[in-house]
mmCIF file with all atom_site columns, C-alpha atoms in Angstrom:
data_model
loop_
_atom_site.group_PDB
_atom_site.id
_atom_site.type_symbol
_atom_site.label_atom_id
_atom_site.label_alt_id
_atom_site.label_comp_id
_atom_site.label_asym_id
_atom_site.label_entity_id
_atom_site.label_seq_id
_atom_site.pdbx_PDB_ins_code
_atom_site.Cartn_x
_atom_site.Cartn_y
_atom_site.Cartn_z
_atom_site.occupancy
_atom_site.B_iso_or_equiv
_atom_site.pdbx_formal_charge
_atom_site.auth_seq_id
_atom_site.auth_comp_id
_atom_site.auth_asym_id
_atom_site.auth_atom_id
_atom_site.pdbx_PDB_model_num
ATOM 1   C CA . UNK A 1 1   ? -2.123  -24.421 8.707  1.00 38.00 ? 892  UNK A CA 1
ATOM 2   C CA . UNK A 1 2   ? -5.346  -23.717 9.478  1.00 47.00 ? 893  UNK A CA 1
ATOM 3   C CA . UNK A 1 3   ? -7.955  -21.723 7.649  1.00 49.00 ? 894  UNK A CA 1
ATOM 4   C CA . UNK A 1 4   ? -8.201  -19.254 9.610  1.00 46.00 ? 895  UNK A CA 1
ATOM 5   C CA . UNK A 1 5   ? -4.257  -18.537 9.615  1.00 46.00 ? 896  UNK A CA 1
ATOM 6   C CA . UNK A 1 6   ? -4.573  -18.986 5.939  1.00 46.00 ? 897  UNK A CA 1
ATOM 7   C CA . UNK A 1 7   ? -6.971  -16.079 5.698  1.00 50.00 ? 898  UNK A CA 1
ATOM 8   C CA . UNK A 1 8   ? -4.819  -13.835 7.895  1.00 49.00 ? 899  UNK A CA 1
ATOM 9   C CA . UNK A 1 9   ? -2.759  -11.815 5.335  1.00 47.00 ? 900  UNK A CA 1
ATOM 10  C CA . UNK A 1 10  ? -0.246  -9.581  6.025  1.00 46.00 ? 901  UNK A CA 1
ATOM 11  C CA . UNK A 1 11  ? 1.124   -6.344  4.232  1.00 45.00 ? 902  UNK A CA 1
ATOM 12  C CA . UNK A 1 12  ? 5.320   -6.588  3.873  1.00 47.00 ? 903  UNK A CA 1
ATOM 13  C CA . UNK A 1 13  ? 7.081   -5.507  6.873  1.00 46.00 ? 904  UNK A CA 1
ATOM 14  C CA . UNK A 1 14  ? 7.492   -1.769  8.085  1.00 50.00 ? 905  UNK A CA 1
ATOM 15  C CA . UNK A 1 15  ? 10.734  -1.259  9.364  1.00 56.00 ? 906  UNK A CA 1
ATOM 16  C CA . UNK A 1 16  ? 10.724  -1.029  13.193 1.00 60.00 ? 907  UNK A CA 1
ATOM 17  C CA . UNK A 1 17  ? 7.445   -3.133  12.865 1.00 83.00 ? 908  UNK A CA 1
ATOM 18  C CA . UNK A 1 18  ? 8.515   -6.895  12.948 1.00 90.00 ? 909  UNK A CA 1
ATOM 19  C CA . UNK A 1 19  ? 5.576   -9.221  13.905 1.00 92.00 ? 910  UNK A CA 1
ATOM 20  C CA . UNK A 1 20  ? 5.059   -12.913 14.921 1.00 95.00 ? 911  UNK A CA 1
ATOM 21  C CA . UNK A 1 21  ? 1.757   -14.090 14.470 1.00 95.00 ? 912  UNK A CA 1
ATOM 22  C CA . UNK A 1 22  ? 0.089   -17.708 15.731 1.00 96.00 ? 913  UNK A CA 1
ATOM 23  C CA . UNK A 1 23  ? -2.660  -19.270 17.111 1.00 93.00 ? 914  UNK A CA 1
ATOM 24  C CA . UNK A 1 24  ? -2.983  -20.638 20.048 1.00 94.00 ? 915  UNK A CA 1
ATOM 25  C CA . UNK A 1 25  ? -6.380  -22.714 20.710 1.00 91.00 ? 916  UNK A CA 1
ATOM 26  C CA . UNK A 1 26  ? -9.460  -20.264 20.116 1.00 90.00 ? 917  UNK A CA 1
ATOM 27  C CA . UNK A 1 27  ? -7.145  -17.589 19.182 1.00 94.00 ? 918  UNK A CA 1
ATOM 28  C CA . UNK A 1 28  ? -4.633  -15.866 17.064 1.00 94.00 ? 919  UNK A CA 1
ATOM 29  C CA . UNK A 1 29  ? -2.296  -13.476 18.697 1.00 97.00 ? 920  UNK A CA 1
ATOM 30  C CA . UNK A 1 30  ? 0.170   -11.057 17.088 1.00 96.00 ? 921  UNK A CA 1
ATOM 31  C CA . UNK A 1 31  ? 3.200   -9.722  18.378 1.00 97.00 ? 922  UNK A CA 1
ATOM 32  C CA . UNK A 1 32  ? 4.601   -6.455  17.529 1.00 95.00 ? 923  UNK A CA 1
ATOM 33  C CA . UNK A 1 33  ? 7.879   -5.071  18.844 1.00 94.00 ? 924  UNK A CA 1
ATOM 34  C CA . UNK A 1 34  ? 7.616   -1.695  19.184 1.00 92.00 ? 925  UNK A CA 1
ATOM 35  C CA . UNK A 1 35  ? 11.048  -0.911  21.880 1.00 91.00 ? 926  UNK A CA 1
ATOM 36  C CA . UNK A 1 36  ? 11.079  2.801   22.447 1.00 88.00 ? 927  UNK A CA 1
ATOM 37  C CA . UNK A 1 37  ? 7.653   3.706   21.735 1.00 91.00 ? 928  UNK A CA 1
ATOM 38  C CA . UNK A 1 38  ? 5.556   5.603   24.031 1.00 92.00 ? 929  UNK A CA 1
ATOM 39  C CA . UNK A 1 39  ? 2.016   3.566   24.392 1.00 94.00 ? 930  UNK A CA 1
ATOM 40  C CA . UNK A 1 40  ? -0.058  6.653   24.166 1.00 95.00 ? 931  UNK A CA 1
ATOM 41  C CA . UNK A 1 41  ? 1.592   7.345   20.259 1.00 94.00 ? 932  UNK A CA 1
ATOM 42  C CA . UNK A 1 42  ? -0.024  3.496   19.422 1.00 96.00 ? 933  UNK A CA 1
ATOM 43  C CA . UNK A 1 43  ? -3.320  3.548   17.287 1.00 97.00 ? 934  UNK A CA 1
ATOM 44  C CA . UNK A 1 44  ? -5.167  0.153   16.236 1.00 96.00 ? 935  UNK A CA 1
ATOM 45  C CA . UNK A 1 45  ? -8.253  0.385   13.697 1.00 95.00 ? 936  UNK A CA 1
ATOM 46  C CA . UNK A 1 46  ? -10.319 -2.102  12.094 1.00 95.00 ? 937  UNK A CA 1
ATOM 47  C CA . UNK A 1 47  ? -12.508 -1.391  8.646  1.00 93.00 ? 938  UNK A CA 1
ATOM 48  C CA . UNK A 1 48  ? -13.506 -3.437  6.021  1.00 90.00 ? 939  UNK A CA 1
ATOM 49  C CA . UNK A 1 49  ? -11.609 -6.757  7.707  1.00 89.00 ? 940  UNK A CA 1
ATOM 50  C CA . UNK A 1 50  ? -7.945  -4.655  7.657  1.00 93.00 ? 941  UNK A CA 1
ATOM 51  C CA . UNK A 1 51  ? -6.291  -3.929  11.040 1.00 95.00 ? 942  UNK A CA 1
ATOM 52  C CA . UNK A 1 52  ? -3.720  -1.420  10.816 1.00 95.00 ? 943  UNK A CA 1
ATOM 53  C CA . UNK A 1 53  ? -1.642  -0.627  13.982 1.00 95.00 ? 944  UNK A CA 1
ATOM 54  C CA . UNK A 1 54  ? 0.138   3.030   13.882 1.00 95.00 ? 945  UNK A CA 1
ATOM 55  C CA . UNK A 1 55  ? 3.144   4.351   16.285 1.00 94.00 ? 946  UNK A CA 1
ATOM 56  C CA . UNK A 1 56  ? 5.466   6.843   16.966 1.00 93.00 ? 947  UNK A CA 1
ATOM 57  C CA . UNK A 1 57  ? 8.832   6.587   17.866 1.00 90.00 ? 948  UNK A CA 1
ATOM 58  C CA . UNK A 1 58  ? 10.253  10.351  18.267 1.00 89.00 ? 949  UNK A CA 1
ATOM 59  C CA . UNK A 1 59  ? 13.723  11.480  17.574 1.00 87.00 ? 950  UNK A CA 1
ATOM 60  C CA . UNK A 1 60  ? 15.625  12.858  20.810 1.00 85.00 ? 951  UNK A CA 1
ATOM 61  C CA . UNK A 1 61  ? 15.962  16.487  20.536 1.00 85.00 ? 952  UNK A CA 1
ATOM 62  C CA . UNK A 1 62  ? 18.272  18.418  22.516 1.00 86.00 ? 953  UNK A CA 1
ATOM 63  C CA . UNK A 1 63  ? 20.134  21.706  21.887 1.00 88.00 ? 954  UNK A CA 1
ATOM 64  C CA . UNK A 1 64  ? 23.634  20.106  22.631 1.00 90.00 ? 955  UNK A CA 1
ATOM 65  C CA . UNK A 1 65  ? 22.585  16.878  20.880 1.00 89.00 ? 956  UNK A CA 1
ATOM 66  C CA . UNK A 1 66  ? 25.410  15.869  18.833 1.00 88.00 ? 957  UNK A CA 1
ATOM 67  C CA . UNK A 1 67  ? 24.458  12.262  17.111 1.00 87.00 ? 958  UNK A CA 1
ATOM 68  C CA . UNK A 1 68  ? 27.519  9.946   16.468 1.00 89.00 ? 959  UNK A CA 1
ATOM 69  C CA . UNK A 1 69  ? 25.815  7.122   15.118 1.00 90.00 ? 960  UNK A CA 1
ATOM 70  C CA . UNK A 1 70  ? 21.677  6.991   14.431 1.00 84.00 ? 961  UNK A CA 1
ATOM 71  C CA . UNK A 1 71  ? 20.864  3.959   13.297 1.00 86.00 ? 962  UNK A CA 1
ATOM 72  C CA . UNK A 1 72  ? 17.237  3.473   15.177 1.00 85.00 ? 963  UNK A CA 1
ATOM 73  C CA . UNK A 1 73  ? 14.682  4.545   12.989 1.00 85.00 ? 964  UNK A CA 1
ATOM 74  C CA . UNK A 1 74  ? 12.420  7.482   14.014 1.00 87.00 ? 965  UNK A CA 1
ATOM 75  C CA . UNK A 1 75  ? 8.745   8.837   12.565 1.00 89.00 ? 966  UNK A CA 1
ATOM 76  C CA . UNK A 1 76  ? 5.594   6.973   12.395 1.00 91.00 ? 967  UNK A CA 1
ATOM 77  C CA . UNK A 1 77  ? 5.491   3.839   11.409 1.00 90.00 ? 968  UNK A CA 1
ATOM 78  C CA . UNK A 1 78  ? 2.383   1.603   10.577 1.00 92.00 ? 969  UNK A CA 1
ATOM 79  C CA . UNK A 1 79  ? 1.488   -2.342  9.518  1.00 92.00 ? 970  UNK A CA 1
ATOM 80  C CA . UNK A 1 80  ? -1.574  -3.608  8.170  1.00 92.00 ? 971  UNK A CA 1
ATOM 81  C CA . UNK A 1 81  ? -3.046  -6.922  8.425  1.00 92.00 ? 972  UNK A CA 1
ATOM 82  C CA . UNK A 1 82  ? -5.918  -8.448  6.325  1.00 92.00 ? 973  UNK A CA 1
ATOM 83  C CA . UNK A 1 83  ? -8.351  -10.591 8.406  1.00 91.00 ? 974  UNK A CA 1
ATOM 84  C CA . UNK A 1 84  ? -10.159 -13.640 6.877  1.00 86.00 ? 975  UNK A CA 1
ATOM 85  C CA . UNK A 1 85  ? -13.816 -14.617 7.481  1.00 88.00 ? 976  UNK A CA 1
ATOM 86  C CA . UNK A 1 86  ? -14.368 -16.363 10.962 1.00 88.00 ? 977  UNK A CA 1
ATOM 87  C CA . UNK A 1 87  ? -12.352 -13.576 13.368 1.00 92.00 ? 978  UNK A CA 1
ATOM 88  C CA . UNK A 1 88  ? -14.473 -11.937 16.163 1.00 91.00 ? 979  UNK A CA 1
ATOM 89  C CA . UNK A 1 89  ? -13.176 -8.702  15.197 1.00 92.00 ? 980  UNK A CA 1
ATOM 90  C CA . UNK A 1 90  ? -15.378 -7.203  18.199 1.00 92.00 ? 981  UNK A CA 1
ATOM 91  C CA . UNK A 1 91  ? -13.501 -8.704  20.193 1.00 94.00 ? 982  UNK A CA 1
ATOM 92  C CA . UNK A 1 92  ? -9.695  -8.444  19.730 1.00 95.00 ? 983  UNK A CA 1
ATOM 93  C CA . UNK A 1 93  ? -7.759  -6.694  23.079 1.00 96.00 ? 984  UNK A CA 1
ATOM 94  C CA . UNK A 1 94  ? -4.412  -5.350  22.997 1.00 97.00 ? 985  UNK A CA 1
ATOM 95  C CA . UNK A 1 95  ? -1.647  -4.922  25.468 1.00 97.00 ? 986  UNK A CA 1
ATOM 96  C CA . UNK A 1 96  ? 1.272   -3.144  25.361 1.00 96.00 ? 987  UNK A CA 1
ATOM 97  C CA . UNK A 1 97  ? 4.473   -4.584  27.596 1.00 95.00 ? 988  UNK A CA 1
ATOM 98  C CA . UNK A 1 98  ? 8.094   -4.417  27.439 1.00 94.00 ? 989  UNK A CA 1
ATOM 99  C CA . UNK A 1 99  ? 8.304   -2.468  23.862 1.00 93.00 ? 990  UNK A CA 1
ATOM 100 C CA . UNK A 1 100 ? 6.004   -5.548  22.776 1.00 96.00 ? 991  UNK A CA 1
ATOM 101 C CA . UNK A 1 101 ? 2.441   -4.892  21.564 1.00 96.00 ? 992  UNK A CA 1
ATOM 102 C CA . UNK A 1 102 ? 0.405   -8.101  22.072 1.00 97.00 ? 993  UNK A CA 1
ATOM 103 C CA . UNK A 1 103 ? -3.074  -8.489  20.141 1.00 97.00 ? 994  UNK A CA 1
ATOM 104 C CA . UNK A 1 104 ? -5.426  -11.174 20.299 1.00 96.00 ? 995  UNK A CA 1
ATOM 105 C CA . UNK A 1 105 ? -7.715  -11.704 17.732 1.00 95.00 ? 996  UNK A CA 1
ATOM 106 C CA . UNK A 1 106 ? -10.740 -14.471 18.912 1.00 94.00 ? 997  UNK A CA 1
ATOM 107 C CA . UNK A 1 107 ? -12.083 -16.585 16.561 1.00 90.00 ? 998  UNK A CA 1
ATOM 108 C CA . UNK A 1 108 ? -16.076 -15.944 15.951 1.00 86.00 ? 999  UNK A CA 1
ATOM 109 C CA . UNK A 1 109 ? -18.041 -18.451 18.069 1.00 76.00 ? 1000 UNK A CA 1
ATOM 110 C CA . UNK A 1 110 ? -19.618 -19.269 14.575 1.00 71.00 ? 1001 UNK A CA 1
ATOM 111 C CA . UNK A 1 111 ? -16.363 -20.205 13.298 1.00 59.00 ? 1002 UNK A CA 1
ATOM 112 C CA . UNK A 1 112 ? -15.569 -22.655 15.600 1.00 63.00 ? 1003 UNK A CA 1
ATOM 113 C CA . UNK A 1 113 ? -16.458 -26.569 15.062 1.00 67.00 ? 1004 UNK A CA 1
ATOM 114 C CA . UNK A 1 114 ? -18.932 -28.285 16.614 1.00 70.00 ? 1005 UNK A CA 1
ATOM 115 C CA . UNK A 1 115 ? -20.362 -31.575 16.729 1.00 77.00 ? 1006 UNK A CA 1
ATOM 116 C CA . UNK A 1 116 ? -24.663 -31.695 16.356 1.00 79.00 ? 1007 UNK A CA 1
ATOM 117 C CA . UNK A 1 117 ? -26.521 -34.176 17.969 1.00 82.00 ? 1008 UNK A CA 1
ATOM 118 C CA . UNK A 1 118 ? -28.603 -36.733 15.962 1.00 85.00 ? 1009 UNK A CA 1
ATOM 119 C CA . UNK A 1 119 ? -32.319 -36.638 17.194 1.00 83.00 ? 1010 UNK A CA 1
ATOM 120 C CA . UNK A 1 120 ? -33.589 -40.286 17.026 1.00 80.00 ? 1011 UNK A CA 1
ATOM 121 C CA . UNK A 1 121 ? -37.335 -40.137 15.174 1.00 84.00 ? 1012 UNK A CA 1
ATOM 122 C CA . UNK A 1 122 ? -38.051 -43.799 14.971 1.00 75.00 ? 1013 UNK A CA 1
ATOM 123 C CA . UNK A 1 123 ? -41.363 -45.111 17.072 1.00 69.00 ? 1014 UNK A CA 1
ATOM 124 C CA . UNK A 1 124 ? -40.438 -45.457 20.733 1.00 63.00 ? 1015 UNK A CA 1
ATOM 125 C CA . UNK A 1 125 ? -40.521 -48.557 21.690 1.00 60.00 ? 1016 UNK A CA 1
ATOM 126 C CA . UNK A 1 126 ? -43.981 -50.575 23.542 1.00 60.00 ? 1017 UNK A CA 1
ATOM 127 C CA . UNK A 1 127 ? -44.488 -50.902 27.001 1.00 57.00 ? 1018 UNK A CA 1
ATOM 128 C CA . UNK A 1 128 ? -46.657 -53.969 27.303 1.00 57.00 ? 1019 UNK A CA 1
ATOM 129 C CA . UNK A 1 129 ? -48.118 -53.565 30.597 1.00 56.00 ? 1020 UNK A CA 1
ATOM 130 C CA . UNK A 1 130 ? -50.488 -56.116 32.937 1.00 55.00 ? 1021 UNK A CA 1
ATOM 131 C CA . UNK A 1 131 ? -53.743 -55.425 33.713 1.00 53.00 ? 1022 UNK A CA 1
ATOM 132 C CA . UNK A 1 132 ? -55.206 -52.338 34.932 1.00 51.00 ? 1023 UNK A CA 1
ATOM 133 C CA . UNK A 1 133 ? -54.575 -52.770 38.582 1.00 52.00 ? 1024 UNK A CA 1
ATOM 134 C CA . UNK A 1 134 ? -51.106 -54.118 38.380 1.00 50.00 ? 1025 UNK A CA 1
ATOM 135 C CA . UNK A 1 135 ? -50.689 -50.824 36.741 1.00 47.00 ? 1026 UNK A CA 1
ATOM 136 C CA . UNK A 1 136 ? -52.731 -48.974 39.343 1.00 49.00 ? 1027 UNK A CA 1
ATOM 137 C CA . UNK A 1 137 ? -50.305 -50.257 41.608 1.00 48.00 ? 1028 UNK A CA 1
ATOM 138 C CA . UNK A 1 138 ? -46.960 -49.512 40.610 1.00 47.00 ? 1029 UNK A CA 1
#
């Protein structure tokens, strides 16, 4: 794939942190499920080119709580992703919808190709012109 995907490495996965990860034109987007998570527990940082996304998915607590079968897991749970060179990490947004945490990560307007324009810087070409009062009265 791309460079860019190349340089996007990620840390194993967490369980209850499953992620899909692609670009799509000028950007890479992640998606994390997160079902069951309240948005406010969700924490994203970036240092030192690593993203980390944190949340909490609390155990139901009741006094006449009597479990049968538990097989969601429960706690905090975290995933880390190591960005490459050529990510606008200023710029990545995040949304939360549906037990789905969406993140888009821009690539750096630097990053992006480009084609240059070739300046011509031959002599420009003669204009022969007629005498002085043809000229004068063009």
């Amino acid at each position: 794939m791309d460079r860019w995907l190349s340089n996007v490495r990620q840390v194993p996965a967490a369980p209850g942190l499953p992620l899909d990860l692609y670009r799509q034109g000028e950007v890479f987007v992640a998606k994390v499920d997160l079902p069951g998570v309240d948005p406010a527990t969700i924490d994203i940082d970036v240092e030192d080119r690593t993203l980390t996304i944190r949340a909490e998915r609390r155990r139901e607590e009741a006094e006449d709580l009597q479990w049968l079968t538990h097989e969601r897991p429960t706690g905090t749970f975290a995933r880390q992703l190591s960005l490459g060179q050529g990510l606008a990490l200023d710029r990545i947004e995040a949304a939360y919808s549906d037990g789905v945490l969406t993140l888009t990560i821009p690539v750096a307007e630097e990053a992006k190709p480009r084609k240059i324009q070739v300046a011509h810087t031959g002599r420009p070409a003669s204009v022969e012109t007629g005498s002085s009062e043809e000229a004068a009265s063009i």
